[in-house]
Structures are given as C-alpha cells and as structure tokens.
Amino acid sequence: MHDALQVRVPTGIASLDPVLEGGVPPGSAVLLLGEPGAGNVEFVQTSLIRLSRLKRDGVAGEHLLLPECISYVTFTRMQEDILKEIALSFNPALYDRLGKEIVFHDLSELYFDASIVPPDWYGEGSVIERLQKKQRKENGDVLAELARAIDQCPRNSLIILDSLTDIAPPLNEGRRWHAFIAFLRGLQRAAKRRNSTIYLLLTSGILERRRELEIADCVDATALFRWEESGAQRRQRVMYFEKFRGVMPRLEARNLVKFAVSISATEGFEVQNIRMVI
C-alpha cells in the first residue's frame, strides 16, 4: 500500500514533475483555471506532446504510471483545429503524430444542435440532411453525452475536457446548475474508480467567483494561471495551486506553491524561477 501511494501520473512537463514528486496522484480531477493566454491551454498541449513521447519511447518506472489512453473531449472545436494549433505552436510533425495517438471525442454537433447556429456551419452532409437531423436539445443532453464519452475511455486514461467554459455558462442558474455540480462530483468519483486523470479547462472570469469556487470544490486540485505585473511595464505568467489534495502539504512544506511560467516553441510550457511563499 505504501508503494501504491507513491505512484504518480506524470504531467510530462519536465520542470514541474519533480516538484510534484513525479506527477499527479492517479485518479485526480484537476481544474486548470486560467485567464486568457495565461498558460492553462499550453499546459495541456505540452502535457499531451510529452506524454505521447514517453508512451512512444516506452519510458517506465517503479512509481511512474503512464496513461493507457489519452482522450480529448471537445464541445465546440474540431479535431483538425486543435491539432493544427499544436503543430503551428510547437512542431509541424505533431499534426499527424498526435492525430494517431490521441482519441478525440467531438461533441460539437450535439452542442450546436441546442443553439441557433445554422447546421451547415458545423454539420456534415447536404443542407436538407442537416436540417432533418438537427433537433433542438437541452444542454443537459451534452452532459449525458459527455458521460457516455468518458465511459468509453479505458481505465488509467488521461482525459482532457475542453472546456467547461463552453458548457457551464448556460447552466448558471437554478436546477441546471445543481445538476451540473452533481455531475462534476460524480466525475471526480469516476476518476478514482477508473484510476484516470482528468484535466478540466475553464477560463477565469466567465463565471462569478462563487461559481468558480463551487466547481473548485468538486475537484482534487485547482491550478490557477494568471498574468501579473513584473515591472518595467512587463507582464509575467504565473501558476499557483489553490488546492491539491494529498499533495498541498508537501508543497507548502517546501514553499513550492507559486511559480513563474514561460512558454516557448521548443520547450512548450515550463516552470521557471520557483517563487517562495512568505
């Protein structure tokens, strides 16, 4: 049991994993809450690139657990768009490589079916076929389809939800919000039962702060990405953990909670100049 507690799922980010004693505890639901451009998206992209490489190279270790499957769930973006963005940002060769190594679940058709968006903007087939297929649905159906997509992921998976920003605002009231929060709490339990790691992307400021806190209460860890003024009219990306169950006491004991972040085309997301907490 002692060895099992030391097992970690690496983020793949070489400058961060040693700080986390190897990575994230298996079965963790991690909220990546970020200001626009502050780094939460690049965190996910770099993690995908590095983990795919580790799996391809067959890297293993006594306390290192690589995901059996990497799944990417998208509500509004196309697989091609996501892969193209990663390839343009880091390496053109990644387009074909990641397309073969990542399992995509595209829920955009169901998402847009519940909107006023014309079917020919997002669907396939002729206009008549799309109009016949289009049915107005409640957003709750998106959650049901999301649950089905997660059920298709094998145990010990890494699952990226891109993003809660797409589905949370329309549910931001009454019973629909309570159903959404219940879903997130169930998702956290599912992560542990399936020994899977789940990254949930959310843009900060879209929801009221109290709503963000409710979401944060449903997950095991919350990493906050933001911009801070660093003098000379320059801005610095920073990342810090607001919570990290099972990990936070160790981080605080070493004064490792808040980090300066850089993003480059060659190295991707990196932690630099670890800041001491006073």
PDB file of N, CA and C in Angstrom, residues 114-176:
ATOM      1  N   ALA A 114     -28.326  22.517 -29.992  1.00  0.00           N
ATOM      2  CA  ALA A 114     -29.140  23.197 -28.986  1.00  0.00           C
ATOM      3  C   ALA A 114     -29.012  24.719 -29.092  1.00  0.00           C
ATOM      4  N   SER A 115     -28.445  25.194 -30.218  1.00  0.00           N
ATOM      5  CA  SER A 115     -28.222  26.622 -30.393  1.00  0.00           C
ATOM      6  C   SER A 115     -28.925  27.116 -31.655  1.00  0.00           C
ATOM      7  N   ILE A 116     -28.752  28.411 -31.951  1.00  0.00           N
ATOM      8  CA  ILE A 116     -29.324  28.976 -33.160  1.00  0.00           C
ATOM      9  C   ILE A 116     -28.320  28.952 -34.314  1.00  0.00           C
ATOM     10  N   VAL A 117     -27.186  28.294 -34.109  1.00  0.00           N
ATOM     11  CA  VAL A 117     -26.152  28.226 -35.141  1.00  0.00           C
ATOM     12  C   VAL A 117     -26.674  27.407 -36.321  1.00  0.00           C
ATOM     13  N   PRO A 118     -26.579  27.921 -37.556  1.00  0.00           N
ATOM     14  CA  PRO A 118     -27.041  27.168 -38.726  1.00  0.00           C
ATOM     15  C   PRO A 118     -26.310  25.839 -38.851  1.00  0.00           C
ATOM     16  N   PRO A 119     -27.031  24.766 -39.153  1.00  0.00           N
ATOM     17  CA  PRO A 119     -26.416  23.434 -39.220  1.00  0.00           C
ATOM     18  C   PRO A 119     -25.263  23.332 -40.203  1.00  0.00           C
ATOM     19  N   ASP A 120     -25.306  24.099 -41.305  1.00  0.00           N
ATOM     20  CA  ASP A 120     -24.236  23.976 -42.284  1.00  0.00           C
ATOM     21  C   ASP A 120     -22.934  24.603 -41.812  1.00  0.00           C
ATOM     22  N   TRP A 121     -22.944  25.298 -40.672  1.00  0.00           N
ATOM     23  CA  TRP A 121     -21.705  25.839 -40.102  1.00  0.00           C
ATOM     24  C   TRP A 121     -20.878  24.767 -39.401  1.00  0.00           C
ATOM     25  N   TYR A 122     -21.516  23.695 -38.957  1.00  0.00           N
ATOM     26  CA  TYR A 122     -20.799  22.711 -38.149  1.00  0.00           C
ATOM     27  C   TYR A 122     -21.063  21.275 -38.528  1.00  0.00           C
ATOM     28  N   GLY A 123     -22.136  21.000 -39.295  1.00  0.00           N
ATOM     29  CA  GLY A 123     -22.511  19.623 -39.595  1.00  0.00           C
ATOM     30  C   GLY A 123     -21.969  19.139 -40.919  1.00  0.00           C
ATOM     31  N   GLU A 124     -22.206  17.861 -41.195  1.00  0.00           N
ATOM     32  CA  GLU A 124     -21.791  17.233 -42.438  1.00  0.00           C
ATOM     33  C   GLU A 124     -23.022  16.928 -43.282  1.00  0.00           C
ATOM     34  N   GLY A 125     -22.813  16.661 -44.563  1.00  0.00           N
ATOM     35  CA  GLY A 125     -23.910  16.307 -45.439  1.00  0.00           C
ATOM     36  C   GLY A 125     -24.553  17.520 -46.084  1.00  0.00           C
ATOM     37  N   SER A 126     -25.630  17.282 -46.832  1.00  0.00           N
ATOM     38  CA  SER A 126     -26.319  18.363 -47.522  1.00  0.00           C
ATOM     39  C   SER A 126     -27.112  19.211 -46.536  1.00  0.00           C
ATOM     40  N   VAL A 127     -27.541  20.390 -46.994  1.00  0.00           N
ATOM     41  CA  VAL A 127     -28.320  21.280 -46.140  1.00  0.00           C
ATOM     42  C   VAL A 127     -29.594  20.602 -45.676  1.00  0.00           C
ATOM     43  N   ILE A 128     -30.272  19.900 -46.587  1.00  0.00           N
ATOM     44  CA  ILE A 128     -31.529  19.224 -46.235  1.00  0.00           C
ATOM     45  C   ILE A 128     -31.275  18.142 -45.196  1.00  0.00           C
ATOM     46  N   GLU A 129     -30.209  17.363 -45.403  1.00  0.00           N
ATOM     47  CA  GLU A 129     -29.880  16.301 -44.440  1.00  0.00           C
ATOM     48  C   GLU A 129     -29.586  16.872 -43.074  1.00  0.00           C
ATOM     49  N   ARG A 130     -28.850  17.993 -43.037  1.00  0.00           N
ATOM     50  CA  ARG A 130     -28.520  18.602 -41.749  1.00  0.00           C
ATOM     51  C   ARG A 130     -29.750  19.172 -41.075  1.00  0.00           C
ATOM     52  N   LEU A 131     -30.641  19.766 -41.852  1.00  0.00           N
ATOM     53  CA  LEU A 131     -31.869  20.322 -41.277  1.00  0.00           C
ATOM     54  C   LEU A 131     -32.764  19.211 -40.738  1.00  0.00           C
ATOM     55  N   GLN A 132     -32.807  18.079 -41.444  1.00  0.00           N
ATOM     56  CA  GLN A 132     -33.603  16.951 -40.977  1.00  0.00           C
ATOM     57  C   GLN A 132     -33.013  16.342 -39.709  1.00  0.00           C
ATOM     58  N   LYS A 133     -31.700  16.342 -39.635  1.00  0.00           N
ATOM     59  CA  LYS A 133     -31.019  15.747 -38.488  1.00  0.00           C
ATOM     60  C   LYS A 133     -31.055  16.643 -37.262  1.00  0.00           C
ATOM     61  N   LYS A 134     -31.083  17.962 -37.504  1.00  0.00           N
ATOM     62  CA  LYS A 134     -30.990  18.930 -36.402  1.00  0.00           C
ATOM     63  C   LYS A 134     -32.228  18.847 -35.507  1.00  0.00           C
ATOM     64  N   GLN A 135     -32.030  18.680 -34.250  1.00  0.00           N
ATOM     65  CA  GLN A 135     -33.093  18.663 -33.260  1.00  0.00           C
ATOM     66  C   GLN A 135     -32.690  19.556 -32.113  1.00  0.00           C
ATOM     67  N   ARG A 136     -33.635  20.368 -31.668  1.00  0.00           N
ATOM     68  CA  ARG A 136     -33.351  21.246 -30.539  1.00  0.00           C
ATOM     69  C   ARG A 136     -33.280  20.422 -29.265  1.00  0.00           C
ATOM     70  N   LYS A 137     -32.185  20.601 -28.506  1.00  0.00           N
ATOM     71  CA  LYS A 137     -31.964  19.811 -27.303  1.00  0.00           C
ATOM     72  C   LYS A 137     -31.591  20.722 -26.160  1.00  0.00           C
ATOM     73  N   GLU A 138     -31.813  20.265 -24.952  1.00  0.00           N
ATOM     74  CA  GLU A 138     -31.380  20.999 -23.766  1.00  0.00           C
ATOM     75  C   GLU A 138     -29.912  20.715 -23.527  1.00  0.00           C
ATOM     76  N   ASN A 139     -29.235  21.645 -22.831  1.00  0.00           N
ATOM     77  CA  ASN A 139     -27.812  21.471 -22.563  1.00  0.00           C
ATOM     78  C   ASN A 139     -27.534  20.250 -21.701  1.00  0.00           C
ATOM     79  N   GLY A 140     -28.533  19.809 -20.950  1.00  0.00           N
ATOM     80  CA  GLY A 140     -28.347  18.619 -20.128  1.00  0.00           C
ATOM     81  C   GLY A 140     -27.951  17.415 -20.953  1.00  0.00           C
ATOM     82  N   ASP A 141     -28.390  17.370 -22.239  1.00  0.00           N
ATOM     83  CA  ASP A 141     -28.027  16.272 -23.116  1.00  0.00           C
ATOM     84  C   ASP A 141     -26.529  16.270 -23.407  1.00  0.00           C
ATOM     85  N   VAL A 142     -25.913  17.428 -23.392  1.00  0.00           N
ATOM     86  CA  VAL A 142     -24.473  17.495 -23.579  1.00  0.00           C
ATOM     87  C   VAL A 142     -23.770  16.782 -22.430  1.00  0.00           C
ATOM     88  N   LEU A 143     -24.261  16.982 -21.212  1.00  0.00           N
ATOM     89  CA  LEU A 143     -23.677  16.297 -20.056  1.00  0.00           C
ATOM     90  C   LEU A 143     -23.866  14.791 -20.167  1.00  0.00           C
ATOM     91  N   ALA A 144     -25.042  14.367 -20.639  1.00  0.00           N
ATOM     92  CA  ALA A 144     -25.285  12.936 -20.798  1.00  0.00           C
ATOM     93  C   ALA A 144     -24.349  12.344 -21.842  1.00  0.00           C
ATOM     94  N   GLU A 145     -24.137  13.065 -22.932  1.00  0.00           N
ATOM     95  CA  GLU A 145     -23.231  12.581 -23.971  1.00  0.00           C
ATOM     96  C   GLU A 145     -21.787  12.598 -23.482  1.00  0.00           C
ATOM     97  N   LEU A 146     -21.457  13.594 -22.661  1.00  0.00           N
ATOM     98  CA  LEU A 146     -20.124  13.649 -22.061  1.00  0.00           C
ATOM     99  C   LEU A 146     -19.890  12.431 -21.181  1.00  0.00           C
ATOM    100  N   ALA A 147     -20.896  12.060 -20.403  1.00  0.00           N
ATOM    101  CA  ALA A 147     -20.784  10.873 -19.559  1.00  0.00           C
ATOM    102  C   ALA A 147     -20.559   9.624 -20.403  1.00  0.00           C
ATOM    103  N   ARG A 148     -21.242   9.529 -21.537  1.00  0.00           N
ATOM    104  CA  ARG A 148     -21.059   8.377 -22.418  1.00  0.00           C
ATOM    105  C   ARG A 148     -19.651   8.357 -23.012  1.00  0.00           C
ATOM    106  N   ALA A 149     -19.145   9.545 -23.357  1.00  0.00           N
ATOM    107  CA  ALA A 149     -17.791   9.612 -23.912  1.00  0.00           C
ATOM    108  C   ALA A 149     -16.760   9.165 -22.881  1.00  0.00           C
ATOM    109  N   ILE A 150     -16.932   9.575 -21.639  1.00  0.00           N
ATOM    110  CA  ILE A 150     -15.996   9.191 -20.580  1.00  0.00           C
ATOM    111  C   ILE A 150     -16.098   7.695 -20.304  1.00  0.00           C
ATOM    112  N   ASP A 151     -17.300   7.152 -20.397  1.00  0.00           N
ATOM    113  CA  ASP A 151     -17.473   5.716 -20.197  1.00  0.00           C
ATOM    114  C   ASP A 151     -16.723   4.901 -21.258  1.00  0.00           C
ATOM    115  N   GLN A 152     -16.479   5.507 -22.413  1.00  0.00           N
ATOM    116  CA  GLN A 152     -15.750   4.804 -23.468  1.00  0.00           C
ATOM    117  C   GLN A 152     -14.237   4.783 -23.231  1.00  0.00           C
ATOM    118  N   CYS A 153     -13.778   5.623 -22.317  1.00  0.00           N
ATOM    119  CA  CYS A 153     -12.336   5.682 -22.036  1.00  0.00           C
ATOM    120  C   CYS A 153     -11.948   4.514 -21.126  1.00  0.00           C
ATOM    121  N   PRO A 154     -10.882   3.800 -21.446  1.00  0.00           N
ATOM    122  CA  PRO A 154     -10.465   2.682 -20.589  1.00  0.00           C
ATOM    123  C   PRO A 154      -9.930   3.171 -19.255  1.00  0.00           C
ATOM    124  N   ARG A 155      -9.765   2.253 -18.331  1.00  0.00           N
ATOM    125  CA  ARG A 155      -9.138   2.591 -17.056  1.00  0.00           C
ATOM    126  C   ARG A 155      -7.742   3.153 -17.300  1.00  0.00           C
ATOM    127  N   ASN A 156      -7.280   3.929 -16.330  1.00  0.00           N
ATOM    128  CA  ASN A 156      -5.946   4.513 -16.392  1.00  0.00           C
ATOM    129  C   ASN A 156      -5.771   5.364 -17.649  1.00  0.00           C
ATOM    130  N   SER A 157      -6.743   6.256 -17.876  1.00  0.00           N
ATOM    131  CA  SER A 157      -6.671   7.175 -19.004  1.00  0.00           C
ATOM    132  C   SER A 157      -6.313   8.575 -18.526  1.00  0.00           C
ATOM    133  N   LEU A 158      -5.842   9.395 -19.442  1.00  0.00           N
ATOM    134  CA  LEU A 158      -5.784  10.838 -19.250  1.00  0.00           C
ATOM    135  C   LEU A 158      -6.884  11.423 -20.115  1.00  0.00           C
ATOM    136  N   ILE A 159      -7.785  12.179 -19.490  1.00  0.00           N
ATOM    137  CA  ILE A 159      -8.939  12.732 -20.195  1.00  0.00           C
ATOM    138  C   ILE A 159      -8.901  14.251 -20.083  1.00  0.00           C
ATOM    139  N   ILE A 160      -8.943  14.935 -21.225  1.00  0.00           N
ATOM    140  CA  ILE A 160      -8.970  16.393 -21.244  1.00  0.00           C
ATOM    141  C   ILE A 160     -10.361  16.844 -21.640  1.00  0.00           C
ATOM    142  N   LEU A 161     -10.987  17.699 -20.838  1.00  0.00           N
ATOM    143  CA  LEU A 161     -12.285  18.283 -21.167  1.00  0.00           C
ATOM    144  C   LEU A 161     -12.070  19.723 -21.612  1.00  0.00           C
ATOM    145  N   ASP A 162     -12.291  19.981 -22.886  1.00  0.00           N
ATOM    146  CA  ASP A 162     -12.051  21.295 -23.479  1.00  0.00           C
ATOM    147  C   ASP A 162     -13.355  21.837 -24.070  1.00  0.00           C
ATOM    148  N   SER A 163     -14.060  22.674 -23.326  1.00  0.00           N
ATOM    149  CA  SER A 163     -13.734  23.084 -21.970  1.00  0.00           C
ATOM    150  C   SER A 163     -15.032  23.328 -21.218  1.00  0.00           C
ATOM    151  N   LEU A 164     -14.903  23.466 -19.895  1.00  0.00           N
ATOM    152  CA  LEU A 164     -16.078  23.805 -19.090  1.00  0.00           C
ATOM    153  C   LEU A 164     -16.602  25.187 -19.448  1.00  0.00           C
ATOM    154  N   THR A 165     -15.755  26.017 -20.032  1.00  0.00           N
ATOM    155  CA  THR A 165     -16.181  27.353 -20.450  1.00  0.00           C
ATOM    156  C   THR A 165     -17.316  27.274 -21.462  1.00  0.00           C
ATOM    157  N   ASP A 166     -17.352  26.214 -22.258  1.00  0.00           N
ATOM    158  CA  ASP A 166     -18.397  26.060 -23.264  1.00  0.00           C
ATOM    159  C   ASP A 166     -19.746  25.686 -22.664  1.00  0.00           C
ATOM    160  N   ILE A 167     -19.726  24.863 -21.611  1.00  0.00           N
ATOM    161  CA  ILE A 167     -20.991  24.298 -21.139  1.00  0.00           C
ATOM    162  C   ILE A 167     -21.508  24.889 -19.833  1.00  0.00           C
ATOM    163  N   ALA A 168     -20.630  25.510 -19.035  1.00  0.00           N
ATOM    164  CA  ALA A 168     -21.061  26.000 -17.727  1.00  0.00           C
ATOM    165  C   ALA A 168     -21.962  27.237 -17.780  1.00  0.00           C
ATOM    166  N   PRO A 169     -21.645  28.270 -18.572  1.00  0.00           N
ATOM    167  CA  PRO A 169     -22.473  29.492 -18.534  1.00  0.00           C
ATOM    168  C   PRO A 169     -23.968  29.270 -18.789  1.00  0.00           C
ATOM    169  N   PRO A 170     -24.382  28.439 -19.767  1.00  0.00           N
ATOM    170  CA  PRO A 170     -25.822  28.247 -19.970  1.00  0.00           C
ATOM    171  C   PRO A 170     -26.510  27.524 -18.807  1.00  0.00           C
ATOM    172  N   LEU A 171     -25.718  26.880 -17.964  1.00  0.00           N
ATOM    173  CA  LEU A 171     -26.280  26.128 -16.836  1.00  0.00           C
ATOM    174  C   LEU A 171     -26.224  26.920 -15.539  1.00  0.00           C
ATOM    175  N   ASN A 172     -25.875  28.192 -15.631  1.00  0.00           N
ATOM    176  CA  ASN A 172     -25.525  29.008 -14.465  1.00  0.00           C
ATOM    177  C   ASN A 172     -26.743  29.525 -13.702  1.00  0.00           C
ATOM    178  N   GLU A 173     -27.697  28.650 -13.411  1.00  0.00           N
ATOM    179  CA  GLU A 173     -28.838  29.064 -12.600  1.00  0.00           C
ATOM    180  C   GLU A 173     -29.659  27.850 -12.174  1.00  0.00           C
ATOM    181  N   GLY A 174     -30.280  27.982 -10.999  1.00  0.00           N
ATOM    182  CA  GLY A 174     -31.273  27.039 -10.519  1.00  0.00           C
ATOM    183  C   GLY A 174     -30.909  25.580 -10.601  1.00  0.00           C
ATOM    184  N   ARG A 175     -31.867  24.800 -11.025  1.00  0.00           N
ATOM    185  CA  ARG A 175     -31.718  23.346 -11.039  1.00  0.00           C
ATOM    186  C   ARG A 175     -30.634  22.892 -12.013  1.00  0.00           C
ATOM    187  N   ARG A 176     -30.496  23.603 -13.103  1.00  0.00           N
ATOM    188  CA  ARG A 176     -29.486  23.194 -14.082  1.00  0.00           C
ATOM    189  C   ARG A 176     -28.082  23.311 -13.488  1.00  0.00           C
TER     190      ARG A 176
END
